[in-house]
mmCIF file of C-alpha atoms and ligand atoms in Angstrom:
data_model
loop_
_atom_site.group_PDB
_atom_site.id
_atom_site.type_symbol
_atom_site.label_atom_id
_atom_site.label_comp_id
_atom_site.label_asym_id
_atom_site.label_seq_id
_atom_site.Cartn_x
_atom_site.Cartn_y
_atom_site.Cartn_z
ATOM 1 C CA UNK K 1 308.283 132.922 86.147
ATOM 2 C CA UNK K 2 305.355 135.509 86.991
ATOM 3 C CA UNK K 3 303.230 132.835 85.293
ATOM 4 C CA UNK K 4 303.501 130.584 87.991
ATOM 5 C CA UNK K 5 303.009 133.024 91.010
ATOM 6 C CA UNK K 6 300.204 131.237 92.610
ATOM 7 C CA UNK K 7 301.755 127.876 92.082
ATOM 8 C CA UNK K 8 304.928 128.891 93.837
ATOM 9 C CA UNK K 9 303.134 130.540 96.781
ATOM 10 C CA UNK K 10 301.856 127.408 97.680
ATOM 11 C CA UNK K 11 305.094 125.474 97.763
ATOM 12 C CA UNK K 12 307.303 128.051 98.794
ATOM 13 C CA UNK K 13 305.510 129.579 102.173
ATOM 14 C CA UNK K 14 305.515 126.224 103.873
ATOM 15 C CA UNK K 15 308.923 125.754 103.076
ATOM 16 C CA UNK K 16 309.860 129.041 104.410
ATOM 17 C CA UNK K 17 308.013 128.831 107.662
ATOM 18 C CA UNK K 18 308.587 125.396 108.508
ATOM 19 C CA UNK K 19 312.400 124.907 107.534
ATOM 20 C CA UNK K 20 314.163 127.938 109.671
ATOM 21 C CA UNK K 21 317.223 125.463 109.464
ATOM 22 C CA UNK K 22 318.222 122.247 111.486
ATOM 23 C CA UNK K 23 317.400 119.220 111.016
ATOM 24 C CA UNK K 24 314.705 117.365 108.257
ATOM 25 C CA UNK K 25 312.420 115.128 110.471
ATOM 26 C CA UNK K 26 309.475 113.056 109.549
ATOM 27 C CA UNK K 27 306.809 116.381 110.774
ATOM 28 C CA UNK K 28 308.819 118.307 108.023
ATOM 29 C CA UNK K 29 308.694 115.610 105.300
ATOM 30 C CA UNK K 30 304.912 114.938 106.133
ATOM 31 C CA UNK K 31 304.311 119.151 105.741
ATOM 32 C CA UNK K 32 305.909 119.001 102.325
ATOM 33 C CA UNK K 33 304.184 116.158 101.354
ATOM 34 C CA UNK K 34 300.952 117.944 102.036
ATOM 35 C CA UNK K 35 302.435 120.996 100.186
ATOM 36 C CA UNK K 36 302.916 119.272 96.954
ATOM 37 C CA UNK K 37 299.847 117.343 97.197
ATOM 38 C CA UNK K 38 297.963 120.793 97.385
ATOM 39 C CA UNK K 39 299.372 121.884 94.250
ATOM 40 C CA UNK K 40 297.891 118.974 92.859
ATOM 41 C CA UNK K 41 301.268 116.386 92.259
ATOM 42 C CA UNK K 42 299.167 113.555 92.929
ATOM 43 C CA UNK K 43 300.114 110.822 95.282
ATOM 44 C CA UNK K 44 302.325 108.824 93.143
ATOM 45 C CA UNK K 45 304.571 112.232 91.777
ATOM 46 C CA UNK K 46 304.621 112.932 95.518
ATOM 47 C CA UNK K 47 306.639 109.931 96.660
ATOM 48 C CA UNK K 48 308.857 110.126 94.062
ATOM 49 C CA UNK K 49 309.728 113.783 94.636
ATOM 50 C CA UNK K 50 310.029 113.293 98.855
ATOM 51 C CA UNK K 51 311.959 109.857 98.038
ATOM 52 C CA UNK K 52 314.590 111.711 95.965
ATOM 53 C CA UNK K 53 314.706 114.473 98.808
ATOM 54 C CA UNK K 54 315.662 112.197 101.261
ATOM 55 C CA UNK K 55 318.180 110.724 99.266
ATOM 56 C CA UNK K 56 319.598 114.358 98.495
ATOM 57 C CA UNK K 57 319.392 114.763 102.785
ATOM 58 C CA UNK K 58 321.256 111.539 103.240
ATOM 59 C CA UNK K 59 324.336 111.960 100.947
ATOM 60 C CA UNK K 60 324.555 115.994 102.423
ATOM 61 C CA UNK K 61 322.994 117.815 105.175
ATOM 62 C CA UNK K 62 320.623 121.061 104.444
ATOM 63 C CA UNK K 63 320.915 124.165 105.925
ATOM 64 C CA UNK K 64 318.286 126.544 105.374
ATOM 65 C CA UNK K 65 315.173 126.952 103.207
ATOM 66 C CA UNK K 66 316.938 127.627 100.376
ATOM 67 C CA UNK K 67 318.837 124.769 100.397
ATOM 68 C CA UNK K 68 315.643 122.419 100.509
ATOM 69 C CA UNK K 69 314.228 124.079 97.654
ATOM 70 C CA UNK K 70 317.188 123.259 95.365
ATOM 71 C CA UNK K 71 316.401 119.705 96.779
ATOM 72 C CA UNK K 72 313.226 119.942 95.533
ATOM 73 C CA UNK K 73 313.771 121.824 92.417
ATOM 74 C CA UNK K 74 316.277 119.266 91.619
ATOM 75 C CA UNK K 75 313.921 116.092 91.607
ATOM 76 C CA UNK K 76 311.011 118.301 89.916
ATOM 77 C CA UNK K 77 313.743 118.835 87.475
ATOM 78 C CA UNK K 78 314.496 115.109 86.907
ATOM 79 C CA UNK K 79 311.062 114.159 87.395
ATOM 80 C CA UNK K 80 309.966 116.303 84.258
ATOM 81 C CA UNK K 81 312.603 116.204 82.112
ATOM 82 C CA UNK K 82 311.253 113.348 80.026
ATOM 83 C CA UNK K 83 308.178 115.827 79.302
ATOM 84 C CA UNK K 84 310.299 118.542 78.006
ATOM 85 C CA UNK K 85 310.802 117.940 73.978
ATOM 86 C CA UNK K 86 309.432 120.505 72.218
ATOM 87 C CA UNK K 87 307.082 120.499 69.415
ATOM 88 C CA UNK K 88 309.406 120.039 65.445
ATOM 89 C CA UNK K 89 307.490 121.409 62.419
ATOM 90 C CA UNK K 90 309.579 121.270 60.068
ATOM 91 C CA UNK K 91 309.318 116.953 60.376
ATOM 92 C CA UNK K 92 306.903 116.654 57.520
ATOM 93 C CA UNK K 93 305.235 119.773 55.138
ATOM 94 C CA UNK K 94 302.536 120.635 55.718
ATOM 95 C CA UNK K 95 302.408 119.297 59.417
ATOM 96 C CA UNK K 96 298.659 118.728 60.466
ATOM 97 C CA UNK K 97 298.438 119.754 64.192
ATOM 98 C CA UNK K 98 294.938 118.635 65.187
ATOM 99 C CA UNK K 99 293.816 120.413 68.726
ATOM 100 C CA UNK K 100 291.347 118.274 71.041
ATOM 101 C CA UNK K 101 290.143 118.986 74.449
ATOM 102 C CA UNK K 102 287.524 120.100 76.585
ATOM 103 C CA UNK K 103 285.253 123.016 76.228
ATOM 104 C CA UNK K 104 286.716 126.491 77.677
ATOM 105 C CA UNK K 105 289.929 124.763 77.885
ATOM 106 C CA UNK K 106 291.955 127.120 75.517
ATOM 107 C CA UNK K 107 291.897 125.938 72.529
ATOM 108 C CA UNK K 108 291.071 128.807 70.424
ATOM 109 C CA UNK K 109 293.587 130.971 72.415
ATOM 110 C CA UNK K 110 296.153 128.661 72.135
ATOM 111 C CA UNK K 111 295.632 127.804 68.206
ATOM 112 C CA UNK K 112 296.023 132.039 68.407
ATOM 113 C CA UNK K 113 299.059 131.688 70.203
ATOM 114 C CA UNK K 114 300.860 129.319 68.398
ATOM 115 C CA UNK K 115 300.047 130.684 64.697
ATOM 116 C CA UNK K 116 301.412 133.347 66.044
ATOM 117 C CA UNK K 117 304.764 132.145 67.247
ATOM 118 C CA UNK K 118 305.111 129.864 64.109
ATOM 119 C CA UNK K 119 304.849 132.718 61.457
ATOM 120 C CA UNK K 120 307.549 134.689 63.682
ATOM 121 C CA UNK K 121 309.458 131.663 63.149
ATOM 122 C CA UNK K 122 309.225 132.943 59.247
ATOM 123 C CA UNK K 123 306.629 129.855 58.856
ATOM 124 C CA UNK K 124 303.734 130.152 56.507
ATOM 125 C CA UNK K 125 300.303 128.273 58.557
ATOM 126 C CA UNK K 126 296.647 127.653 58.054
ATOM 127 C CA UNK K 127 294.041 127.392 60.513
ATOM 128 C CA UNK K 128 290.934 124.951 60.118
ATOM 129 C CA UNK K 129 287.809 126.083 61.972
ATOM 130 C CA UNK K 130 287.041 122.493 62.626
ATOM 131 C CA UNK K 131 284.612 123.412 65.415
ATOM 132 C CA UNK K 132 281.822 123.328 63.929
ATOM 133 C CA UNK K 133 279.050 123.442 66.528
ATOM 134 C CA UNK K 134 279.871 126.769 67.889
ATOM 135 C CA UNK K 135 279.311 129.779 65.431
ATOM 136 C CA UNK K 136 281.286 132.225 67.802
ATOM 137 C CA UNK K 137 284.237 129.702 67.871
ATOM 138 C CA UNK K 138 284.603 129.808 64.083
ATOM 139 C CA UNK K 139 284.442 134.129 64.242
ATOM 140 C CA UNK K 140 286.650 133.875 66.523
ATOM 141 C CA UNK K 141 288.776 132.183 64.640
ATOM 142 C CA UNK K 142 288.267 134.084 61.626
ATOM 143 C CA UNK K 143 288.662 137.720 63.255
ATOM 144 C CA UNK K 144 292.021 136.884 64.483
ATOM 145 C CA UNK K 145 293.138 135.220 61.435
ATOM 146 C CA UNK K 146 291.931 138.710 59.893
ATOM 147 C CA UNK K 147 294.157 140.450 61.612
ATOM 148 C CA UNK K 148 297.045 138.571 61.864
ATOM 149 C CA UNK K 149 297.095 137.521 58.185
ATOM 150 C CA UNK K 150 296.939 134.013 58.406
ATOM 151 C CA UNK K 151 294.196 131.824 56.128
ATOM 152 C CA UNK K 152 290.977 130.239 57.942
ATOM 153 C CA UNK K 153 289.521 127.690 55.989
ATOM 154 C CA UNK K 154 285.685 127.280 57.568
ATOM 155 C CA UNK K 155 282.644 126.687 56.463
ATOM 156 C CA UNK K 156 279.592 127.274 58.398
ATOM 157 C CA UNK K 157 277.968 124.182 60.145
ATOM 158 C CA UNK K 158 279.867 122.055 57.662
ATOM 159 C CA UNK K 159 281.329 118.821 58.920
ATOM 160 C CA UNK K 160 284.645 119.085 60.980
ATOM 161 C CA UNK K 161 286.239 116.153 59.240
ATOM 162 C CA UNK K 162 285.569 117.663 55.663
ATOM 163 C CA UNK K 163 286.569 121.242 56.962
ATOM 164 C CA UNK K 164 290.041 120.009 58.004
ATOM 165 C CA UNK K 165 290.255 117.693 54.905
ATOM 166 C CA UNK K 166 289.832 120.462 53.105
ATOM 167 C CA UNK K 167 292.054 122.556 54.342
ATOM 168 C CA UNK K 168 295.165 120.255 54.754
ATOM 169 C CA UNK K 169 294.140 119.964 50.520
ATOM 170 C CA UNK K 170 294.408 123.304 50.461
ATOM 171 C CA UNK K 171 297.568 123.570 52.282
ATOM 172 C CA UNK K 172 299.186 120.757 50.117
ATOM 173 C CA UNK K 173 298.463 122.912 46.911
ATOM 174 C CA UNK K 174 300.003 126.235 48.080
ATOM 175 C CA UNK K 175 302.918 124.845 49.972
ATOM 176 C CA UNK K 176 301.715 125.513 53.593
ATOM 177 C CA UNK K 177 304.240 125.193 56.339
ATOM 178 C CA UNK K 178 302.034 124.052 59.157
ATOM 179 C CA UNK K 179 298.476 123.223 59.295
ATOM 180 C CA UNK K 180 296.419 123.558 62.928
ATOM 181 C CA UNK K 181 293.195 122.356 63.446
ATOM 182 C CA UNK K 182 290.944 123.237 65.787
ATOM 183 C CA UNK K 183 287.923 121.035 66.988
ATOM 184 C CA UNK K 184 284.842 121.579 69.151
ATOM 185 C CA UNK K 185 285.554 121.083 73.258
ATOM 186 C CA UNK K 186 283.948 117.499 74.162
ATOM 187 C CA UNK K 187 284.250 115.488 76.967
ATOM 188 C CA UNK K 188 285.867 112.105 77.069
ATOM 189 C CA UNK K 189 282.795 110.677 78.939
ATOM 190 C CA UNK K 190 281.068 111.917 75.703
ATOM 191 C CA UNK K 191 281.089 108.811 73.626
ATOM 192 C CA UNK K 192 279.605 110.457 70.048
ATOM 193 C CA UNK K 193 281.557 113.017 69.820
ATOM 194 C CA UNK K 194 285.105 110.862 70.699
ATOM 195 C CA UNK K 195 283.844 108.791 67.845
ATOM 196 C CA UNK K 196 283.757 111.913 65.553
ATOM 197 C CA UNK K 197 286.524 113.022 66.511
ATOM 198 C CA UNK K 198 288.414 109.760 65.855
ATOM 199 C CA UNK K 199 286.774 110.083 62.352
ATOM 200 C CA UNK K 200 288.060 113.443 62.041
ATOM 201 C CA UNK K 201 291.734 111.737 62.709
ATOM 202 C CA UNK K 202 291.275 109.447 60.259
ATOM 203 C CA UNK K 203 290.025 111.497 57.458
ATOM 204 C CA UNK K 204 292.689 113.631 57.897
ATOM 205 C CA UNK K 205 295.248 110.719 57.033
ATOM 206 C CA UNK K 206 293.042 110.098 54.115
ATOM 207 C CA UNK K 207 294.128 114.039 52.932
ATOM 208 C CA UNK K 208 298.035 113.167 54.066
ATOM 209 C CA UNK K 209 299.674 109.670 54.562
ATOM 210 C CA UNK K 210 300.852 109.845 58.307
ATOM 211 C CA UNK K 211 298.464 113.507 59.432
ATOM 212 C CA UNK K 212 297.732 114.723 61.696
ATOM 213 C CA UNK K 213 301.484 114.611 62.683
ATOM 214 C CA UNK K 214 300.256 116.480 65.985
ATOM 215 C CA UNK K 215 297.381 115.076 68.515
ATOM 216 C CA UNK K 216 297.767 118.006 70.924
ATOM 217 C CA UNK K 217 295.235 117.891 73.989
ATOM 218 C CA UNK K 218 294.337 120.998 75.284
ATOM 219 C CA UNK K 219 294.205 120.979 79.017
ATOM 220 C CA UNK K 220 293.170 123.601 81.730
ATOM 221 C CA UNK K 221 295.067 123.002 84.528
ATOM 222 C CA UNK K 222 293.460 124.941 86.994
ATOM 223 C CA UNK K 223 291.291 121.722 87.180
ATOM 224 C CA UNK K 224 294.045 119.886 88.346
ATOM 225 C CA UNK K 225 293.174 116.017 88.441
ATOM 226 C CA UNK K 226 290.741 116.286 85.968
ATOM 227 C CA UNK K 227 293.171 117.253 83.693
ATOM 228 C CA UNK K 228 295.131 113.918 84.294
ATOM 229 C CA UNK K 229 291.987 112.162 83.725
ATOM 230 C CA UNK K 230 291.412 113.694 80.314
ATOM 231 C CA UNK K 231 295.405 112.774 79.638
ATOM 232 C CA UNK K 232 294.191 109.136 80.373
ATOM 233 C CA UNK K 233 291.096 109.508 78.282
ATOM 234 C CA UNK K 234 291.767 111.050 75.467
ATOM 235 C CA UNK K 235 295.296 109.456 75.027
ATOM 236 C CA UNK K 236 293.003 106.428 74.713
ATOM 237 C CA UNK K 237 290.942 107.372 72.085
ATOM 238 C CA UNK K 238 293.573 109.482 70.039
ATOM 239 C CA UNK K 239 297.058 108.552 70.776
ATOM 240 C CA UNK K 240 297.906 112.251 71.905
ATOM 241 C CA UNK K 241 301.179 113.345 71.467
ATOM 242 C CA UNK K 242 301.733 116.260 72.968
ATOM 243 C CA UNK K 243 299.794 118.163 75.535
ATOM 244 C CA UNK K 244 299.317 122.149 75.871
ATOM 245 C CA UNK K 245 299.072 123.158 79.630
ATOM 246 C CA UNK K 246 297.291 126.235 79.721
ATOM 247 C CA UNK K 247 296.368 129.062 82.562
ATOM 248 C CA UNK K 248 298.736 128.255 84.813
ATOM 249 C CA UNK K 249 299.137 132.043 85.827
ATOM 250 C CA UNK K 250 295.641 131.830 86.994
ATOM 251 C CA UNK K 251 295.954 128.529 89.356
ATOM 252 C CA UNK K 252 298.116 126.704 92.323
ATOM 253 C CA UNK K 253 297.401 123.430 90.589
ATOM 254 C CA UNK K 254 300.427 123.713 88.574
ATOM 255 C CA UNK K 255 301.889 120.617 90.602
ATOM 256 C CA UNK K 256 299.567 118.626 87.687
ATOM 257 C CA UNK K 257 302.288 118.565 85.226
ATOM 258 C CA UNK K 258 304.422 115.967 87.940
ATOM 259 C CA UNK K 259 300.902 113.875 88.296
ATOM 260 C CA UNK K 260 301.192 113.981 84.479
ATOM 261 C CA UNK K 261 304.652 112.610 84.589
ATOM 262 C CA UNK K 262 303.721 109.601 86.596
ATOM 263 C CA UNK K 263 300.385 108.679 84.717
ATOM 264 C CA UNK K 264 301.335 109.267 81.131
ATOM 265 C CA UNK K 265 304.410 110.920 80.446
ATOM 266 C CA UNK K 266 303.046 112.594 77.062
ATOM 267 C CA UNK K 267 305.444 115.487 76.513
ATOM 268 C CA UNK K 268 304.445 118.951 77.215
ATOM 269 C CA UNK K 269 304.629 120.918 74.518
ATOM 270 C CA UNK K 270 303.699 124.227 75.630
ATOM 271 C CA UNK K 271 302.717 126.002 78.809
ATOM 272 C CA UNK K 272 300.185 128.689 78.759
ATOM 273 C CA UNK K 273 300.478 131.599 81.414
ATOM 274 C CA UNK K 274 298.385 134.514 80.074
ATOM 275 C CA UNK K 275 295.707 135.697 78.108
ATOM 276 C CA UNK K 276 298.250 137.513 75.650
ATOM 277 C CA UNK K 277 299.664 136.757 72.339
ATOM 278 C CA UNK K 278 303.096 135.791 73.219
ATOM 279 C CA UNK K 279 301.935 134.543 76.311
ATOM 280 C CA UNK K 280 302.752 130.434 75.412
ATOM 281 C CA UNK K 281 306.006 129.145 75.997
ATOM 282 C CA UNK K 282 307.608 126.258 75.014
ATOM 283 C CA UNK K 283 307.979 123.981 78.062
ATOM 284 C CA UNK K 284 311.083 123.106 80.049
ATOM 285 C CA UNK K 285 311.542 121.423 82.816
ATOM 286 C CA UNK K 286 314.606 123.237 84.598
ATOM 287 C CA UNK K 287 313.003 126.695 83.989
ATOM 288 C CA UNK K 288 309.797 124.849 85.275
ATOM 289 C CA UNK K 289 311.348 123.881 88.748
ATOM 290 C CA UNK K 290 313.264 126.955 89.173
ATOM 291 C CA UNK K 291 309.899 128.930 88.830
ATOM 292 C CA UNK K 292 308.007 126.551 90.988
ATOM 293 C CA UNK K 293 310.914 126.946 94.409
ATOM 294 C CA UNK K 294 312.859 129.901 94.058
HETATM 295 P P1 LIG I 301 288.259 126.776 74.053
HETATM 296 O O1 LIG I 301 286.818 126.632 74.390
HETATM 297 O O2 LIG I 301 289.025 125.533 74.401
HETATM 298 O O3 LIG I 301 288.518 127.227 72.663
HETATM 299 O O4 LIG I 301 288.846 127.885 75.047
HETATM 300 P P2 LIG I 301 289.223 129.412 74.773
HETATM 301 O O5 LIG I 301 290.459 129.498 73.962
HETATM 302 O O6 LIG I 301 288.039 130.137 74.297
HETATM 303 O O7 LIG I 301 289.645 129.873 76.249
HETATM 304 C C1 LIG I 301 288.739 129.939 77.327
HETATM 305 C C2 LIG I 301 289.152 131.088 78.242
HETATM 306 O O8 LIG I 301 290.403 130.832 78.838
HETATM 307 C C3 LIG I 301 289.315 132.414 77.515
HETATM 308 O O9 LIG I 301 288.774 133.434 78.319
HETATM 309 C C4 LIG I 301 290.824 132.581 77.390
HETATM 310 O O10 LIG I 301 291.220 133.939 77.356
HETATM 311 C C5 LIG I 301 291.299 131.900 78.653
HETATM 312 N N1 LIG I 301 292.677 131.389 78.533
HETATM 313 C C6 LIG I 301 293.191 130.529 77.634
HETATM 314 N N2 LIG I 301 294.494 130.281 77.882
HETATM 315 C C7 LIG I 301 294.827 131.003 78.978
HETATM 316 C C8 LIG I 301 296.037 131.144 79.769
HETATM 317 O O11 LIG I 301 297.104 130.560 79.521
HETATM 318 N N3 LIG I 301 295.947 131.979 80.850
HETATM 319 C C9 LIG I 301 294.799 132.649 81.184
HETATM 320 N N4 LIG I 301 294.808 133.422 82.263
HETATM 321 N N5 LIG I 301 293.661 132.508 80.489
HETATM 322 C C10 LIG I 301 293.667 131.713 79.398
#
């Protein structure tokens, strides 16, 4: 709930200030329209969130603030529920989990993150340092696997696709729980590197019949509709499965997982709302709302 401080401010001081009880007329509806499209919902999530309001207003009157945030928090609710199915491991051993996105968008944290969380879970993983442009990512990498006991396979400026091939080998033979893979930031707009990493997608069903079970797109979403572009993009190129939202502690953009909803409705994995381990959560829509208007 902290996590999503900045987000909240933004929908919940209008709400306060301009809804002292009443009635709901258009001036309101047009200030909270304004109020989610600042938190970046995007026009389309927008109408569908002040549509379902004003059916909530019709069948029962609102009192007070309060009351219009459960409105609200009740159509983010249904609006996102169709994101909210969490991330199964245990479909396929090992499951490959390849990582995409753009750079600085938290992959590395996040591959952190969820290593972590998946050996609390008792499972066993390995980590591929499948970016293989940037020296300090693969370190990186390595130092934390260091000190959190789990495996890096890397290989310095090797190439990503044989990296991860290897390592999925690798986790075949010792009877690996999960795989992750990272892979170097690019941009969608970058049309080498979404070749290579198509290749890298390919080769890694050459290692395992039906892998990588996992395309998970990394997105930051303090960049708000540039993130829904990349979902567009990269969905394209990969067939992503499940998207990571990360920093939204740091932003008031976190509106962009309804604008997500309504473009592709690629479930959301996992939310990330700090720079610390344990900081990744699994997403969930009700929890989501109740965060956002409380
Ligand atoms: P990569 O280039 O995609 O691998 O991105 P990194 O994992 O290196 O992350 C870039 C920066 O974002 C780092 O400074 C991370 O600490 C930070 N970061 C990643 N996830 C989060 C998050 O959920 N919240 C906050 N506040 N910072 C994050």
């Amino acid at each position: 709930k902290a996590g999503l401080a900045r987000t909240r401010e933004t929908l919940n001081t209008p709400i306060s200030e301009l809804f002292t009880g009443g009635k709901i007329d258009e001036a309101l509806y047009e200030e909270l329209e304004s109020m989610l499209l600042m938190a970046d919902c995007g026009v389309s999530a927008t109408t569908e969130l002040l549509e379902d309001v004003r059916g909530q207003v019709s069948r029962s009157s609102l009192k007070d603030a309060s009351e219009l945030r459960g409105a609200l928090r009740q159509a983010m609710t249904h609006l996102l529920t169709p994101l909210a199915k969490p991330l199964d491991t245990t479909r396929q051993q090992p499951f490959v989990i390849m990582l995409a996105g753009v750079n600085g968008a938290g992959k590395t944290t996040t591959i952190g993150k969820l290593a972590w969380k998946l050996q609390a879970e008792g499972k066993s993983v390995l980590i591929a340092a499948g970016d293989t442009f940037r020296a300090a990512a693969r370190e990186q990498l390595q130092a934390w696997g260091e000190r959190n006991n789990v495996h890096v396979v890397a290989q310095e400026g090797g190439d990503p696709a044989a990296v991860i091939f290897d390592a999925v080998n690798s986790a075949k033979a010792k009877g690996i729980d999960v795989v992750i893979a990272d892979t170097a930031g690019r941009l969608p707009t970058q049309l080498n590197l979404m070749e290579e990493i198509k290749k890298i997608q390919r080769v890694i069903g050459k290692a395992l019949p039906d892998a990588p079970h996992e395309v998970l797109l990394v997105l930051d979403s303090t960049t708000g509709q540039n993130a829904v572009m990349q979902v567009k993009a990269f969905d394209d190129a990969l067939k992503v499965t499940g998207l990571v939202l990360t920093k939204l502690d740091g932003t008031a953009k976190g509106g962009v997982i309804a604008a997500i909803a309504k473009t592709r409705p690629i479930p959301v994995r996992f939310i990330g709302v700090g720079e610390q381990i344990d900081d990744l959560q699994p997403f969930d829509a009700a929890e989501f709302s109740e965060a956002l208007f409380s």
